[in-house]
Amino acid sequence: VTGKGRFVYAHAQHVGADTLFSGWQVGWTHMIGVRFQSSYDPVKLGRYGKFVDPDNDLDKLIDRARKHVENDRASDAETVYRAIMVMTKEPRSGKQRVARGEACAFYARSAAAVGMYGTACDWYRDAIIADPRCTDYRMEMARKGHIPLGNFQLAQQEAIRCTLLEPDNSRTWGLLGDVELSLCNAKAAKAAYEKQLEIIPDDPSAMLDMCVIALDTADYDTVRELAEKALKTDRKADGMHVLAMIENRAGRHERAIEMFTEALEAGCNNQAIARWNRSLSLLAIGRFK
């Protein structure tokens, strides 16, 4: 946008306006939704002598941003979150801290989605500074930032903090187990997965996480017991994948190939790993092509 229109464009970006159309002409909606700047007091005398609550405007912006994310309108969401960042530059209330954390997390996820893991970590740190008790940001930083970068020690630190902040959250223990497994700390990984199962015994994700470490420690009885339970849940395909691994390691490769194929056709989560595992059984019986 050039000419005098650039001033309108700058205002639209500042207040988090939504782009209605863009071409030879550009149009926005929600151009007057924000009534305060980052330098305003939490409650400021309005233009016409009325007191306004900036948190009310913040609520509206957050709702709009979330709807844009749900509708896959990333560009509009980014514009609204930028306005939220301006409004919460110096957060003075709990609501403003939460809003700023959510905005930072949006930029972190956007960076991680295109492989900018270092940038994602920077944004997640800002989100944590704004809302330090939100374990979701810490877990995401570990999974979407530190682990892809190979920073397992930093991922471990965040996972431990998560278990301290929310000891009854099974996902925090699952993350810790995954990180400990990546660090080849089998005993610590097993303890974390056991804690995860203790919190939610019927959680198929927890069962399958435990199967991973049980496979690596050749505890096939535990693997079979948990995988059989997983077959009765919505993670049936992944349970089949795990059982196929037992057949593979027992040298029953024809049966393993059948089970890997069944798991793939049923839509197991990690298709690449399942295909790799099936290739090992095919190799073992001489089916090189």
PDB file of C-alpha atoms in Angstrom:
ATOM      1  CA  VAL A   1       0.000   0.000   0.000  1.00  0.00           C
ATOM      2  CA  THR A   2       1.500   3.335  -1.103  1.00  0.00           C
ATOM      3  CA  GLY A   3       0.562   7.001  -1.094  1.00  0.00           C
ATOM      4  CA  LYS A   4      -1.856   8.355   1.484  1.00  0.00           C
ATOM      5  CA  GLY A   5      -3.302   4.870   1.859  1.00  0.00           C
ATOM      6  CA  ARG A   6      -0.189   3.752   3.705  1.00  0.00           C
ATOM      7  CA  PHE A   7      -1.369   5.708   6.749  1.00  0.00           C
ATOM      8  CA  VAL A   8      -4.655   3.819   6.701  1.00  0.00           C
ATOM      9  CA  TYR A   9      -2.724   0.570   6.285  1.00  0.00           C
ATOM     10  CA  ALA A  10      -0.488   1.413   9.259  1.00  0.00           C
ATOM     11  CA  HIS A  11      -3.554   2.113  11.397  1.00  0.00           C
ATOM     12  CA  ALA A  12      -5.183  -1.157  10.296  1.00  0.00           C
ATOM     13  CA  GLN A  13      -2.068  -3.093  11.277  1.00  0.00           C
ATOM     14  CA  HIS A  14      -1.841  -1.262  14.591  1.00  0.00           C
ATOM     15  CA  VAL A  15      -5.423  -1.947  15.708  1.00  0.00           C
ATOM     16  CA  GLY A  16      -5.597  -5.507  14.375  1.00  0.00           C
ATOM     17  CA  ALA A  17      -8.180  -4.820  11.653  1.00  0.00           C
ATOM     18  CA  ASP A  18      -9.355  -7.718   9.457  1.00  0.00           C
ATOM     19  CA  THR A  19      -8.658  -7.602   5.711  1.00  0.00           C
ATOM     20  CA  LEU A  20     -12.002  -7.755   3.898  1.00  0.00           C
ATOM     21  CA  PHE A  21     -10.584  -7.669   0.362  1.00  0.00           C
ATOM     22  CA  SER A  22      -7.257  -6.881  -1.267  1.00  0.00           C
ATOM     23  CA  GLY A  23      -6.529  -6.027  -4.886  1.00  0.00           C
ATOM     24  CA  TRP A  24      -6.629  -2.713  -6.765  1.00  0.00           C
ATOM     25  CA  GLN A  25      -8.400  -1.505  -3.650  1.00  0.00           C
ATOM     26  CA  VAL A  26      -8.011  -2.709  -0.067  1.00  0.00           C
ATOM     27  CA  GLY A  27     -10.729  -2.796   2.560  1.00  0.00           C
ATOM     28  CA  TRP A  28     -10.746  -3.587   6.270  1.00  0.00           C
ATOM     29  CA  THR A  29     -13.263  -4.205   9.017  1.00  0.00           C
ATOM     30  CA  HIS A  30     -12.863  -3.684  12.789  1.00  0.00           C
ATOM     31  CA  MET A  31     -10.901  -0.476  12.288  1.00  0.00           C
ATOM     32  CA  ILE A  32     -11.954   1.145  15.585  1.00  0.00           C
ATOM     33  CA  GLY A  33     -11.935  -1.786  17.988  1.00  0.00           C
ATOM     34  CA  VAL A  34      -8.951  -0.754  20.117  1.00  0.00           C
ATOM     35  CA  ARG A  35      -9.211   2.272  22.396  1.00  0.00           C
ATOM     36  CA  PHE A  36      -5.913   2.325  24.274  1.00  0.00           C
ATOM     37  CA  GLN A  37      -2.186   2.110  23.687  1.00  0.00           C
ATOM     38  CA  SER A  38       0.548   0.351  25.649  1.00  0.00           C
ATOM     39  CA  SER A  39       1.332   3.621  27.474  1.00  0.00           C
ATOM     40  CA  TYR A  40      -2.233   4.028  28.805  1.00  0.00           C
ATOM     41  CA  ASP A  41      -3.168   3.277  32.373  1.00  0.00           C
ATOM     42  CA  PRO A  42      -5.281   0.125  32.950  1.00  0.00           C
ATOM     43  CA  VAL A  43      -8.362   2.357  33.256  1.00  0.00           C
ATOM     44  CA  LYS A  44      -8.181   5.644  31.352  1.00  0.00           C
ATOM     45  CA  LEU A  45     -10.639   8.482  30.924  1.00  0.00           C
ATOM     46  CA  GLY A  46     -12.107   8.082  27.468  1.00  0.00           C
ATOM     47  CA  ARG A  47     -12.499  10.643  24.705  1.00  0.00           C
ATOM     48  CA  TYR A  48     -15.971  11.668  25.813  1.00  0.00           C
ATOM     49  CA  GLY A  49     -15.361  11.697  29.548  1.00  0.00           C
ATOM     50  CA  LYS A  50     -16.243   8.021  30.082  1.00  0.00           C
ATOM     51  CA  PHE A  51     -14.009   5.446  31.717  1.00  0.00           C
ATOM     52  CA  VAL A  52     -13.026   2.543  29.485  1.00  0.00           C
ATOM     53  CA  ASP A  53     -11.607  -0.865  30.406  1.00  0.00           C
ATOM     54  CA  PRO A  54      -8.839  -1.864  27.973  1.00  0.00           C
ATOM     55  CA  ASP A  55      -9.236  -5.537  28.954  1.00  0.00           C
ATOM     56  CA  ASN A  56     -12.675  -5.536  27.305  1.00  0.00           C
ATOM     57  CA  ASP A  57     -11.066  -4.600  23.985  1.00  0.00           C
ATOM     58  CA  LEU A  58      -8.415  -7.242  24.607  1.00  0.00           C
ATOM     59  CA  ASP A  59     -11.093  -9.919  25.038  1.00  0.00           C
ATOM     60  CA  LYS A  60     -12.601  -8.984  21.687  1.00  0.00           C
ATOM     61  CA  LEU A  61      -9.241  -9.109  19.937  1.00  0.00           C
ATOM     62  CA  ILE A  62      -8.370 -12.494  21.445  1.00  0.00           C
ATOM     63  CA  ASP A  63     -11.726 -13.933  20.333  1.00  0.00           C
ATOM     64  CA  ARG A  64     -11.170 -12.653  16.795  1.00  0.00           C
ATOM     65  CA  ALA A  65      -7.621 -13.961  16.647  1.00  0.00           C
ATOM     66  CA  ARG A  66      -8.709 -17.425  17.783  1.00  0.00           C
ATOM     67  CA  LYS A  67     -11.499 -17.544  15.202  1.00  0.00           C
ATOM     68  CA  HIS A  68      -9.023 -16.641  12.472  1.00  0.00           C
ATOM     69  CA  VAL A  69      -6.727 -19.475  13.618  1.00  0.00           C
ATOM     70  CA  GLU A  70      -9.644 -21.938  13.673  1.00  0.00           C
ATOM     71  CA  ASN A  71     -10.599 -20.884  10.139  1.00  0.00           C
ATOM     72  CA  ASP A  72      -7.004 -21.168   8.841  1.00  0.00           C
ATOM     73  CA  ARG A  73      -6.767 -17.421   8.203  1.00  0.00           C
ATOM     74  CA  ALA A  74      -3.197 -17.078   9.432  1.00  0.00           C
ATOM     75  CA  SER A  75      -2.633 -13.663   7.855  1.00  0.00           C
ATOM     76  CA  ASP A  76      -5.606 -12.089   9.629  1.00  0.00           C
ATOM     77  CA  ALA A  77      -4.682 -13.856  12.867  1.00  0.00           C
ATOM     78  CA  GLU A  78      -1.149 -12.473  12.610  1.00  0.00           C
ATOM     79  CA  THR A  79      -2.503  -8.938  12.212  1.00  0.00           C
ATOM     80  CA  VAL A  80      -4.697  -9.230  15.299  1.00  0.00           C
ATOM     81  CA  TYR A  81      -1.949 -10.811  17.381  1.00  0.00           C
ATOM     82  CA  ARG A  82       0.375  -7.970  16.360  1.00  0.00           C
ATOM     83  CA  ALA A  83      -2.159  -5.513  17.788  1.00  0.00           C
ATOM     84  CA  ILE A  84      -2.302  -7.572  20.982  1.00  0.00           C
ATOM     85  CA  MET A  85       1.497  -7.402  21.223  1.00  0.00           C
ATOM     86  CA  VAL A  86       1.332  -3.597  20.998  1.00  0.00           C
ATOM     87  CA  MET A  87      -1.409  -3.404  23.619  1.00  0.00           C
ATOM     88  CA  THR A  88       0.433  -5.663  26.060  1.00  0.00           C
ATOM     89  CA  LYS A  89       3.950  -4.321  25.658  1.00  0.00           C
ATOM     90  CA  GLU A  90       3.965  -3.630  29.395  1.00  0.00           C
ATOM     91  CA  PRO A  91       1.294  -6.022  30.746  1.00  0.00           C
ATOM     92  CA  ARG A  92      -0.329  -4.755  33.923  1.00  0.00           C
ATOM     93  CA  SER A  93      -2.971  -7.412  34.573  1.00  0.00           C
ATOM     94  CA  GLY A  94      -3.243 -11.178  34.505  1.00  0.00           C
ATOM     95  CA  LYS A  95      -5.460 -11.003  31.429  1.00  0.00           C
ATOM     96  CA  GLN A  96      -2.874  -8.943  29.563  1.00  0.00           C
ATOM     97  CA  ARG A  97      -0.122 -11.407  30.495  1.00  0.00           C
ATOM     98  CA  VAL A  98      -2.166 -14.356  29.237  1.00  0.00           C
ATOM     99  CA  ALA A  99      -3.009 -12.506  26.015  1.00  0.00           C
ATOM    100  CA  ARG A 100       0.628 -11.610  25.373  1.00  0.00           C
ATOM    101  CA  GLY A 101       1.692 -15.199  26.034  1.00  0.00           C
ATOM    102  CA  GLU A 102      -0.883 -16.451  23.530  1.00  0.00           C
ATOM    103  CA  ALA A 103       0.310 -13.965  20.891  1.00  0.00           C
ATOM    104  CA  CYS A 104       3.960 -14.964  21.382  1.00  0.00           C
ATOM    105  CA  ALA A 105       2.997 -18.648  21.154  1.00  0.00           C
ATOM    106  CA  PHE A 106       1.226 -17.978  17.843  1.00  0.00           C
ATOM    107  CA  TYR A 107       4.434 -16.543  16.373  1.00  0.00           C
ATOM    108  CA  ALA A 108       6.417 -19.445  17.852  1.00  0.00           C
ATOM    109  CA  ARG A 109       4.178 -22.030  16.187  1.00  0.00           C
ATOM    110  CA  SER A 110       4.360 -20.167  12.889  1.00  0.00           C
ATOM    111  CA  ALA A 111       8.170 -20.217  13.042  1.00  0.00           C
ATOM    112  CA  ALA A 112       8.310 -23.905  13.986  1.00  0.00           C
ATOM    113  CA  ALA A 113       5.972 -24.808  11.108  1.00  0.00           C
ATOM    114  CA  VAL A 114       8.540 -23.556   8.568  1.00  0.00           C
ATOM    115  CA  GLY A 115      11.567 -25.055  10.317  1.00  0.00           C
ATOM    116  CA  MET A 116      12.768 -21.888  12.088  1.00  0.00           C
ATOM    117  CA  TYR A 117      13.275 -23.728  15.373  1.00  0.00           C
ATOM    118  CA  GLY A 118      15.647 -21.217  16.962  1.00  0.00           C
ATOM    119  CA  THR A 119      13.218 -18.381  16.283  1.00  0.00           C
ATOM    120  CA  ALA A 120      10.424 -20.540  17.670  1.00  0.00           C
ATOM    121  CA  CYS A 121      12.377 -21.029  20.914  1.00  0.00           C
ATOM    122  CA  ASP A 122      12.866 -17.263  21.210  1.00  0.00           C
ATOM    123  CA  TRP A 123       9.139 -16.649  20.864  1.00  0.00           C
ATOM    124  CA  TYR A 124       8.294 -19.448  23.308  1.00  0.00           C
ATOM    125  CA  ARG A 125      10.650 -17.860  25.863  1.00  0.00           C
ATOM    126  CA  ASP A 126       8.775 -14.578  25.479  1.00  0.00           C
ATOM    127  CA  ALA A 127       5.485 -16.443  25.954  1.00  0.00           C
ATOM    128  CA  ILE A 128       6.821 -18.057  29.128  1.00  0.00           C
ATOM    129  CA  ILE A 129       8.051 -14.710  30.470  1.00  0.00           C
ATOM    130  CA  ALA A 130       4.541 -13.321  29.974  1.00  0.00           C
ATOM    131  CA  ASP A 131       2.745 -16.383  31.384  1.00  0.00           C
ATOM    132  CA  PRO A 132       5.312 -18.448  33.338  1.00  0.00           C
ATOM    133  CA  ARG A 133       2.880 -21.013  34.752  1.00  0.00           C
ATOM    134  CA  CYS A 134       1.566 -22.121  31.353  1.00  0.00           C
ATOM    135  CA  THR A 135       3.071 -25.578  30.893  1.00  0.00           C
ATOM    136  CA  ASP A 136       1.757 -25.845  27.330  1.00  0.00           C
ATOM    137  CA  TYR A 137       4.291 -23.248  26.157  1.00  0.00           C
ATOM    138  CA  ARG A 138       7.124 -25.064  27.909  1.00  0.00           C
ATOM    139  CA  MET A 139       6.099 -28.428  26.431  1.00  0.00           C
ATOM    140  CA  GLU A 140       5.745 -26.948  22.957  1.00  0.00           C
ATOM    141  CA  MET A 141       9.145 -25.278  23.231  1.00  0.00           C
ATOM    142  CA  ALA A 142      10.684 -28.642  24.087  1.00  0.00           C
ATOM    143  CA  ARG A 143       8.917 -30.583  21.315  1.00  0.00           C
ATOM    144  CA  LYS A 144       8.847 -27.935  18.556  1.00  0.00           C
ATOM    145  CA  GLY A 145      12.093 -26.150  19.322  1.00  0.00           C
ATOM    146  CA  HIS A 146      14.694 -27.878  21.466  1.00  0.00           C
ATOM    147  CA  ILE A 147      14.188 -31.470  20.267  1.00  0.00           C
ATOM    148  CA  PRO A 148      14.329 -30.662  16.512  1.00  0.00           C
ATOM    149  CA  LEU A 149      17.523 -28.691  17.221  1.00  0.00           C
ATOM    150  CA  GLY A 150      18.995 -31.607  19.186  1.00  0.00           C
ATOM    151  CA  ASN A 151      19.044 -29.586  22.418  1.00  0.00           C
ATOM    152  CA  PHE A 152      17.926 -32.523  24.548  1.00  0.00           C
ATOM    153  CA  GLN A 153      19.419 -31.171  27.772  1.00  0.00           C
ATOM    154  CA  LEU A 154      17.357 -27.984  27.460  1.00  0.00           C
ATOM    155  CA  ALA A 155      14.294 -30.056  26.557  1.00  0.00           C
ATOM    156  CA  GLN A 156      14.920 -32.158  29.670  1.00  0.00           C
ATOM    157  CA  GLN A 157      15.069 -29.041  31.861  1.00  0.00           C
ATOM    158  CA  GLU A 158      11.735 -27.774  30.524  1.00  0.00           C
ATOM    159  CA  ALA A 159      10.129 -31.206  30.880  1.00  0.00           C
ATOM    160  CA  ILE A 160      11.209 -31.418  34.527  1.00  0.00           C
ATOM    161  CA  ARG A 161       9.818 -27.919  35.181  1.00  0.00           C
ATOM    162  CA  CYS A 162       6.518 -29.015  33.624  1.00  0.00           C
ATOM    163  CA  THR A 163       6.244 -32.017  35.930  1.00  0.00           C
ATOM    164  CA  LEU A 164       6.885 -29.728  38.913  1.00  0.00           C
ATOM    165  CA  LEU A 165       4.292 -27.186  37.788  1.00  0.00           C
ATOM    166  CA  GLU A 166       1.637 -29.792  36.927  1.00  0.00           C
ATOM    167  CA  PRO A 167       2.508 -33.121  38.566  1.00  0.00           C
ATOM    168  CA  ASP A 168      -0.974 -34.492  37.825  1.00  0.00           C
ATOM    169  CA  ASN A 169      -0.786 -33.776  34.100  1.00  0.00           C
ATOM    170  CA  SER A 170       0.039 -37.011  32.284  1.00  0.00           C
ATOM    171  CA  ARG A 171       1.329 -35.157  29.211  1.00  0.00           C
ATOM    172  CA  THR A 172       4.167 -33.591  31.201  1.00  0.00           C
ATOM    173  CA  TRP A 173       5.395 -37.042  32.255  1.00  0.00           C
ATOM    174  CA  GLY A 174       5.019 -38.324  28.691  1.00  0.00           C
ATOM    175  CA  LEU A 175       7.242 -35.499  27.464  1.00  0.00           C
ATOM    176  CA  LEU A 176       9.824 -36.209  30.156  1.00  0.00           C
ATOM    177  CA  GLY A 177       9.820 -39.894  29.217  1.00  0.00           C
ATOM    178  CA  ASP A 178      10.372 -39.063  25.536  1.00  0.00           C
ATOM    179  CA  VAL A 179      13.269 -36.750  26.337  1.00  0.00           C
ATOM    180  CA  GLU A 180      14.916 -39.204  28.741  1.00  0.00           C
ATOM    181  CA  LEU A 181      14.594 -41.895  26.079  1.00  0.00           C
ATOM    182  CA  SER A 182      16.306 -39.611  23.557  1.00  0.00           C
ATOM    183  CA  LEU A 183      19.118 -39.154  26.100  1.00  0.00           C
ATOM    184  CA  CYS A 184      19.364 -42.978  26.452  1.00  0.00           C
ATOM    185  CA  ASN A 185      18.308 -42.766  30.126  1.00  0.00           C
ATOM    186  CA  ALA A 186      16.209 -45.931  30.046  1.00  0.00           C
ATOM    187  CA  LYS A 187      15.598 -46.090  33.799  1.00  0.00           C
ATOM    188  CA  ALA A 188      14.457 -42.452  34.017  1.00  0.00           C
ATOM    189  CA  ALA A 189      12.301 -42.825  30.899  1.00  0.00           C
ATOM    190  CA  LYS A 190      10.588 -45.895  32.323  1.00  0.00           C
ATOM    191  CA  ALA A 191       9.895 -44.108  35.622  1.00  0.00           C
ATOM    192  CA  ALA A 192       8.330 -41.154  33.748  1.00  0.00           C
ATOM    193  CA  TYR A 193       6.149 -43.420  31.596  1.00  0.00           C
ATOM    194  CA  GLU A 194       5.043 -45.359  34.668  1.00  0.00           C
ATOM    195  CA  LYS A 195       3.992 -42.097  36.296  1.00  0.00           C
ATOM    196  CA  GLN A 196       2.104 -41.177  33.124  1.00  0.00           C
ATOM    197  CA  LEU A 197       0.217 -44.493  33.234  1.00  0.00           C
ATOM    198  CA  GLU A 198      -0.438 -44.099  36.951  1.00  0.00           C
ATOM    199  CA  ILE A 199      -2.257 -40.816  36.318  1.00  0.00           C
ATOM    200  CA  ILE A 200      -4.368 -42.096  33.382  1.00  0.00           C
ATOM    201  CA  PRO A 201      -4.252 -45.914  33.285  1.00  0.00           C
ATOM    202  CA  ASP A 202      -6.585 -46.165  30.261  1.00  0.00           C
ATOM    203  CA  ASP A 203      -4.819 -43.560  28.119  1.00  0.00           C
ATOM    204  CA  PRO A 204      -3.704 -45.349  24.912  1.00  0.00           C
ATOM    205  CA  SER A 205      -0.983 -42.754  24.318  1.00  0.00           C
ATOM    206  CA  ALA A 206       0.495 -43.520  27.744  1.00  0.00           C
ATOM    207  CA  MET A 207       0.303 -47.259  27.021  1.00  0.00           C
ATOM    208  CA  LEU A 208       2.114 -46.861  23.714  1.00  0.00           C
ATOM    209  CA  ASP A 209       4.759 -44.601  25.261  1.00  0.00           C
ATOM    210  CA  MET A 210       5.453 -47.317  27.816  1.00  0.00           C
ATOM    211  CA  CYS A 211       5.651 -49.871  25.007  1.00  0.00           C
ATOM    212  CA  VAL A 212       8.538 -47.930  23.453  1.00  0.00           C
ATOM    213  CA  ILE A 213      10.791 -48.286  26.472  1.00  0.00           C
ATOM    214  CA  ALA A 214       9.610 -51.848  27.115  1.00  0.00           C
ATOM    215  CA  LEU A 215      10.616 -52.790  23.559  1.00  0.00           C
ATOM    216  CA  ASP A 216      14.061 -51.268  24.041  1.00  0.00           C
ATOM    217  CA  THR A 217      14.535 -53.214  27.280  1.00  0.00           C
ATOM    218  CA  ALA A 218      13.172 -56.480  25.781  1.00  0.00           C
ATOM    219  CA  ASP A 219      10.244 -56.539  28.233  1.00  0.00           C
ATOM    220  CA  TYR A 220       7.974 -58.143  25.662  1.00  0.00           C
ATOM    221  CA  ASP A 221       5.352 -59.330  28.142  1.00  0.00           C
ATOM    222  CA  THR A 222       4.663 -55.723  29.125  1.00  0.00           C
ATOM    223  CA  VAL A 223       4.628 -54.687  25.475  1.00  0.00           C
ATOM    224  CA  ARG A 224       2.111 -57.370  24.564  1.00  0.00           C
ATOM    225  CA  GLU A 225      -0.140 -56.581  27.545  1.00  0.00           C
ATOM    226  CA  LEU A 226      -0.294 -52.839  26.833  1.00  0.00           C
ATOM    227  CA  ALA A 227      -0.504 -53.181  23.043  1.00  0.00           C
ATOM    228  CA  GLU A 228      -3.458 -55.580  23.368  1.00  0.00           C
ATOM    229  CA  LYS A 229      -5.249 -52.916  25.416  1.00  0.00           C
ATOM    230  CA  ALA A 230      -4.406 -50.268  22.828  1.00  0.00           C
ATOM    231  CA  LEU A 231      -6.051 -52.427  20.133  1.00  0.00           C
ATOM    232  CA  LYS A 232      -9.402 -51.770  21.839  1.00  0.00           C
ATOM    233  CA  THR A 233      -9.022 -47.980  21.562  1.00  0.00           C
ATOM    234  CA  ASP A 234      -8.783 -45.421  18.755  1.00  0.00           C
ATOM    235  CA  ARG A 235      -5.041 -46.180  18.608  1.00  0.00           C
ATOM    236  CA  LYS A 236      -5.617 -49.696  17.245  1.00  0.00           C
ATOM    237  CA  ALA A 237      -3.266 -49.160  14.287  1.00  0.00           C
ATOM    238  CA  ASP A 238      -0.422 -48.098  16.574  1.00  0.00           C
ATOM    239  CA  GLY A 239      -1.058 -51.085  18.830  1.00  0.00           C
ATOM    240  CA  MET A 240      -0.742 -53.329  15.779  1.00  0.00           C
ATOM    241  CA  HIS A 241       2.522 -51.611  14.852  1.00  0.00           C
ATOM    242  CA  VAL A 242       3.930 -52.367  18.305  1.00  0.00           C
ATOM    243  CA  LEU A 243       2.854 -56.027  18.175  1.00  0.00           C
ATOM    244  CA  ALA A 244       4.484 -56.315  14.745  1.00  0.00           C
ATOM    245  CA  MET A 245       7.733 -55.175  16.326  1.00  0.00           C
ATOM    246  CA  ILE A 246       7.601 -58.152  18.717  1.00  0.00           C
ATOM    247  CA  GLU A 247       7.160 -60.525  15.784  1.00  0.00           C
ATOM    248  CA  ASN A 248      10.074 -58.879  14.018  1.00  0.00           C
ATOM    249  CA  ARG A 249      12.395 -59.251  16.986  1.00  0.00           C
ATOM    250  CA  ALA A 250      11.315 -62.851  17.508  1.00  0.00           C
ATOM    251  CA  GLY A 251      12.319 -63.649  13.933  1.00  0.00           C
ATOM    252  CA  ARG A 252       8.758 -64.339  12.752  1.00  0.00           C
ATOM    253  CA  HIS A 253       9.177 -62.040   9.773  1.00  0.00           C
ATOM    254  CA  GLU A 254       6.320 -63.286   7.554  1.00  0.00           C
ATOM    255  CA  ARG A 255       3.848 -62.566  10.342  1.00  0.00           C
ATOM    256  CA  ALA A 256       5.582 -59.257  11.114  1.00  0.00           C
ATOM    257  CA  ILE A 257       5.223 -58.154   7.478  1.00  0.00           C
ATOM    258  CA  GLU A 258       1.490 -58.911   7.568  1.00  0.00           C
ATOM    259  CA  MET A 259       1.047 -56.944  10.779  1.00  0.00           C
ATOM    260  CA  PHE A 260       3.110 -53.971   9.588  1.00  0.00           C
ATOM    261  CA  THR A 261       0.978 -53.884   6.430  1.00  0.00           C
ATOM    262  CA  GLU A 262      -2.203 -54.034   8.485  1.00  0.00           C
ATOM    263  CA  ALA A 263      -0.973 -51.197  10.727  1.00  0.00           C
ATOM    264  CA  LEU A 264      -0.130 -49.056   7.680  1.00  0.00           C
ATOM    265  CA  GLU A 265      -3.495 -49.679   6.045  1.00  0.00           C
ATOM    266  CA  ALA A 266      -5.264 -48.810   9.322  1.00  0.00           C
ATOM    267  CA  GLY A 267      -3.423 -45.469   9.429  1.00  0.00           C
ATOM    268  CA  CYS A 268      -0.806 -45.815  12.167  1.00  0.00           C
ATOM    269  CA  ASN A 269       0.675 -42.508  13.268  1.00  0.00           C
ATOM    270  CA  ASN A 270       4.263 -42.907  12.129  1.00  0.00           C
ATOM    271  CA  GLN A 271       3.937 -44.286   8.612  1.00  0.00           C
ATOM    272  CA  ALA A 272       7.614 -43.759   7.749  1.00  0.00           C
ATOM    273  CA  ILE A 273       8.857 -45.756  10.748  1.00  0.00           C
ATOM    274  CA  ALA A 274       6.335 -48.538  10.066  1.00  0.00           C
ATOM    275  CA  ARG A 275       7.548 -48.804   6.465  1.00  0.00           C
ATOM    276  CA  TRP A 276      11.164 -48.834   7.634  1.00  0.00           C
ATOM    277  CA  ASN A 277      10.420 -51.606  10.131  1.00  0.00           C
ATOM    278  CA  ARG A 278       8.590 -53.613   7.456  1.00  0.00           C
ATOM    279  CA  SER A 279      11.601 -53.224   5.161  1.00  0.00           C
ATOM    280  CA  LEU A 280      13.817 -54.835   7.813  1.00  0.00           C
ATOM    281  CA  SER A 281      11.611 -57.926   7.930  1.00  0.00           C
ATOM    282  CA  LEU A 282      11.503 -58.063   4.114  1.00  0.00           C
ATOM    283  CA  LEU A 283      15.300 -57.818   4.056  1.00  0.00           C
ATOM    284  CA  ALA A 284      15.621 -60.607   6.618  1.00  0.00           C
ATOM    285  CA  ILE A 285      13.805 -63.112   4.385  1.00  0.00           C
ATOM    286  CA  GLY A 286      15.529 -62.073   1.180  1.00  0.00           C
ATOM    287  CA  ARG A 287      12.745 -60.053  -0.447  1.00  0.00           C
ATOM    288  CA  PHE A 288      15.200 -57.410  -1.589  1.00  0.00           C
ATOM    289  CA  LYS A 289      13.094 -55.818  -4.317  1.00  0.00           C
TER     290      LYS A 289
END
